[in-house]
């Protein structure tokens, strides 16, 4: 996981798998990143993600919830086919912009 900060936007680049083995650690790292008072926008670039399961959905839902609490926004970009199918099947596009 890499990230960049530009103004009030944190862009996070995830790669590999986001599943029950990795979700807890990824969620903790991402939550720590968005706790800065400056962060108002979280962009998750998933172009390097090869696999996602329901644990990944839970991570994104928690981040969406936390960004709502912080009066910020979240966006997902660079969706490969498999993670896109998982997120759309779960209906996440109703809460989080998926591009």
Short mmCIF file of C-alpha atoms in Angstrom, two decimals:
data_model
loop_
_atom_site.label_atom_id
_atom_site.label_comp_id
_atom_site.label_asym_id
_atom_site.label_seq_id
_atom_site.Cartn_x
_atom_site.Cartn_y
_atom_site.Cartn_z
CA UNK A 1 0.00 0.00 0.00
CA UNK A 2 1.34 3.39 -1.03
CA UNK A 3 -0.26 6.79 -0.65
CA UNK A 4 0.14 10.40 -1.66
CA UNK A 5 -1.21 13.55 -0.06
CA UNK A 6 -2.15 16.61 -2.07
CA UNK A 7 -3.92 19.35 -0.17
CA UNK A 8 -6.88 17.79 1.62
CA UNK A 9 -6.85 14.64 -0.55
CA UNK A 10 -5.20 11.34 0.30
CA UNK A 11 -4.84 8.93 -2.60
CA UNK A 12 -4.12 5.34 -1.62
CA UNK A 13 -2.85 2.73 -4.07
CA UNK A 14 -3.76 -0.82 -3.08
CA UNK A 15 -2.33 -3.89 -4.75
CA UNK A 16 -2.46 -7.62 -4.29
CA UNK A 17 -5.43 -9.12 -2.47
CA UNK A 18 -7.94 -7.52 -0.12
CA UNK A 19 -9.39 -10.51 1.69
CA UNK A 20 -9.88 -11.85 5.21
CA UNK A 21 -6.10 -12.27 5.61
CA UNK A 22 -5.24 -8.65 4.80
CA UNK A 23 -8.39 -6.64 5.54
CA UNK A 24 -7.78 -5.88 9.21
CA UNK A 25 -4.30 -4.47 8.63
CA UNK A 26 -5.34 -2.48 5.56
CA UNK A 27 -8.33 -1.01 7.41
CA UNK A 28 -6.17 0.04 10.36
CA UNK A 29 -3.60 1.72 8.09
CA UNK A 30 -6.27 3.53 6.09
CA UNK A 31 -8.12 4.71 9.19
CA UNK A 32 -4.88 6.12 10.57
CA UNK A 33 -4.28 8.01 7.31
CA UNK A 34 -7.67 9.73 7.31
CA UNK A 35 -7.54 10.86 10.94
CA UNK A 36 -5.60 13.99 10.04
CA UNK A 37 -7.85 17.06 10.33
CA UNK A 38 -6.71 18.12 6.85
CA UNK A 39 -8.09 15.05 5.08
CA UNK A 40 -11.46 15.71 3.47
CA UNK A 41 -11.21 13.38 0.48
CA UNK A 42 -10.04 9.79 0.27
CA UNK A 43 -9.35 8.29 -3.16
CA UNK A 44 -8.70 4.56 -3.30
CA UNK A 45 -6.91 3.49 -6.48
CA UNK A 46 -7.54 -0.24 -6.77
CA UNK A 47 -5.88 -0.73 -10.16
CA UNK A 48 -3.28 -3.03 -8.59
CA UNK A 49 -5.82 -5.18 -6.76
CA UNK A 50 -6.03 -8.76 -8.01
CA UNK A 51 -8.72 -10.11 -5.67
CA UNK A 52 -11.35 -8.85 -3.23
CA UNK A 53 -13.88 -10.70 -1.10
CA UNK A 54 -16.53 -9.65 1.41
CA UNK A 55 -13.81 -8.56 3.85
CA UNK A 56 -12.79 -5.93 1.30
CA UNK A 57 -16.39 -4.74 1.12
CA UNK A 58 -16.38 -4.38 4.90
CA UNK A 59 -13.20 -2.29 4.75
CA UNK A 60 -14.72 0.08 2.18
CA UNK A 61 -17.97 0.38 4.13
CA UNK A 62 -16.07 1.27 7.30
CA UNK A 63 -14.02 3.88 5.44
CA UNK A 64 -17.19 5.33 3.89
CA UNK A 65 -18.77 5.52 7.35
CA UNK A 66 -15.70 7.17 8.87
CA UNK A 67 -15.38 9.71 6.05
CA UNK A 68 -19.07 10.57 6.56
CA UNK A 69 -18.37 11.14 10.26
CA UNK A 70 -15.46 13.41 9.32
CA UNK A 71 -17.59 15.32 6.77
CA UNK A 72 -15.37 14.02 3.98
CA UNK A 73 -15.81 11.96 0.84
CA UNK A 74 -14.48 8.70 -0.53
CA UNK A 75 -14.05 7.58 -4.13
CA UNK A 76 -12.83 4.33 -5.66
CA UNK A 77 -10.92 4.42 -8.96
CA UNK A 78 -9.08 2.02 -11.24
CA UNK A 79 -11.33 -0.95 -10.58
CA UNK A 80 -10.15 -4.23 -12.13
CA UNK A 81 -12.87 -6.66 -13.26
CA UNK A 82 -13.05 -9.00 -10.25
CA UNK A 83 -13.17 -6.31 -7.51
CA UNK A 84 -15.63 -4.30 -9.64
CA UNK A 85 -18.00 -7.27 -9.87
CA UNK A 86 -17.79 -7.83 -6.10
CA UNK A 87 -18.44 -4.18 -5.24
CA UNK A 88 -21.28 -3.76 -7.73
CA UNK A 89 -22.93 -7.03 -6.65
CA UNK A 90 -22.92 -5.64 -3.10
CA UNK A 91 -24.45 -2.36 -4.31
CA UNK A 92 -21.58 -0.19 -3.07
CA UNK A 93 -21.98 2.16 -6.02
CA UNK A 94 -25.03 3.57 -4.21
CA UNK A 95 -22.75 4.84 -1.41
CA UNK A 96 -19.30 5.24 -2.96
CA UNK A 97 -18.52 6.53 -6.46
CA UNK A 98 -16.85 3.67 -8.37
CA UNK A 99 -14.91 4.74 -11.45
#
